[in-house]
Amino acid sequence: PHPMEEEEILRELERFERVEEGRSENTARSHRESIASFRAFLAARRTKLREATRDDVLTWKETLLERKNSERTVNVRLAGVK
């Protein structure tokens, strides 16, 4: 999809998490921020979100840890892209 379409999809996902799944606004926002971070990581690798593989997620995790993110932060980020 076009980047704007992806943004609309992410906004809808955030709304769905809040309304349908009863997640807090902060949790839904955190998940959206995690996806945005992962998308930026993928873009640097010239990979689209829809093309991401398990190996991409594992490499992103390693990158987050190398950047001195706490394990808790990394786990929150990973939960946001499940």
Short mmCIF file of C-alpha atoms in Angstrom, two decimals:
data_model
loop_
_atom_site.label_atom_id
_atom_site.label_comp_id
_atom_site.label_asym_id
_atom_site.label_seq_id
_atom_site.Cartn_x
_atom_site.Cartn_y
_atom_site.Cartn_z
CA PRO A 1 0.00 0.00 0.00
CA HIS A 2 0.87 3.63 -0.39
CA PRO A 3 2.53 5.14 2.74
CA MET A 4 -0.58 7.20 3.49
CA GLU A 5 -2.70 4.07 3.27
CA GLU A 6 -0.38 2.40 5.76
CA GLU A 7 -0.84 5.33 8.16
CA GLU A 8 -4.60 4.98 7.86
CA ILE A 9 -4.31 1.26 8.54
CA LEU A 10 -2.21 1.95 11.65
CA ARG A 11 -4.71 4.51 12.93
CA GLU A 12 -7.51 1.99 12.42
CA LEU A 13 -5.49 -0.65 14.26
CA GLU A 14 -5.03 1.74 17.18
CA ARG A 15 -8.77 2.45 17.24
CA PHE A 16 -9.56 -1.27 17.07
CA GLU A 17 -7.26 -2.01 20.01
CA ARG A 18 -8.90 0.71 22.09
CA VAL A 19 -12.54 0.07 21.18
CA GLU A 20 -12.79 -3.61 20.31
CA GLU A 21 -10.10 -5.06 22.55
CA GLY A 22 -10.47 -2.57 25.40
CA ARG A 23 -6.81 -1.66 25.53
CA SER A 24 -5.83 1.64 27.06
CA GLU A 25 -5.04 4.58 24.83
CA ASN A 26 -1.44 4.42 26.06
CA THR A 27 -1.10 0.74 25.11
CA ALA A 28 -2.59 1.31 21.68
CA ARG A 29 -0.32 4.31 21.14
CA SER A 30 2.71 2.33 22.31
CA HIS A 31 1.91 -0.41 19.79
CA ARG A 32 1.56 2.16 17.01
CA GLU A 33 4.91 3.72 17.97
CA SER A 34 6.50 0.26 17.96
CA ILE A 35 5.20 -0.40 14.47
CA ALA A 36 6.49 3.01 13.32
CA SER A 37 9.92 2.19 14.76
CA PHE A 38 9.94 -1.20 13.06
CA ARG A 39 8.85 0.38 9.77
CA ALA A 40 11.74 2.86 9.98
CA PHE A 41 14.14 -0.02 10.62
CA LEU A 42 12.74 -1.89 7.63
CA ALA A 43 12.87 1.18 5.39
CA ALA A 44 16.59 1.52 6.09
CA ARG A 45 16.90 -2.07 4.85
CA ARG A 46 14.65 -1.32 1.84
CA THR A 47 12.02 -3.75 3.08
CA LYS A 48 8.30 -3.08 3.30
CA LEU A 49 6.28 -3.96 6.36
CA ARG A 50 4.29 -6.58 4.44
CA GLU A 51 7.55 -8.22 3.35
CA ALA A 52 9.05 -8.45 6.84
CA THR A 53 10.19 -11.84 8.04
CA ARG A 54 10.92 -13.36 11.42
CA ASP A 55 14.61 -12.72 10.74
CA ASP A 56 13.85 -9.00 10.29
CA VAL A 57 12.15 -8.94 13.69
CA LEU A 58 15.07 -10.74 15.34
CA THR A 59 17.59 -8.37 13.75
CA TRP A 60 15.50 -5.39 14.90
CA LYS A 61 15.49 -6.84 18.42
CA GLU A 62 19.28 -7.16 18.35
CA THR A 63 19.56 -3.58 17.09
CA LEU A 64 17.33 -2.29 19.89
CA LEU A 65 19.47 -4.10 22.47
CA GLU A 66 22.69 -2.80 20.90
CA ARG A 67 21.28 0.72 21.25
CA LYS A 68 21.13 0.13 25.01
CA ASN A 69 17.35 -0.20 25.25
CA SER A 70 16.33 -2.11 28.36
CA GLU A 71 14.96 -5.61 27.93
CA ARG A 72 11.59 -4.31 29.13
CA THR A 73 11.56 -1.64 26.42
CA VAL A 74 12.55 -4.19 23.79
CA ASN A 75 9.78 -6.54 24.94
CA VAL A 76 7.22 -3.71 24.75
CA ARG A 77 8.41 -2.89 21.23
CA LEU A 78 8.21 -6.52 20.16
CA ALA A 79 4.70 -6.87 21.62
CA GLY A 80 3.66 -3.92 19.49
CA VAL A 81 4.57 -5.64 16.24
CA LYS A 82 3.17 -9.11 16.98
#
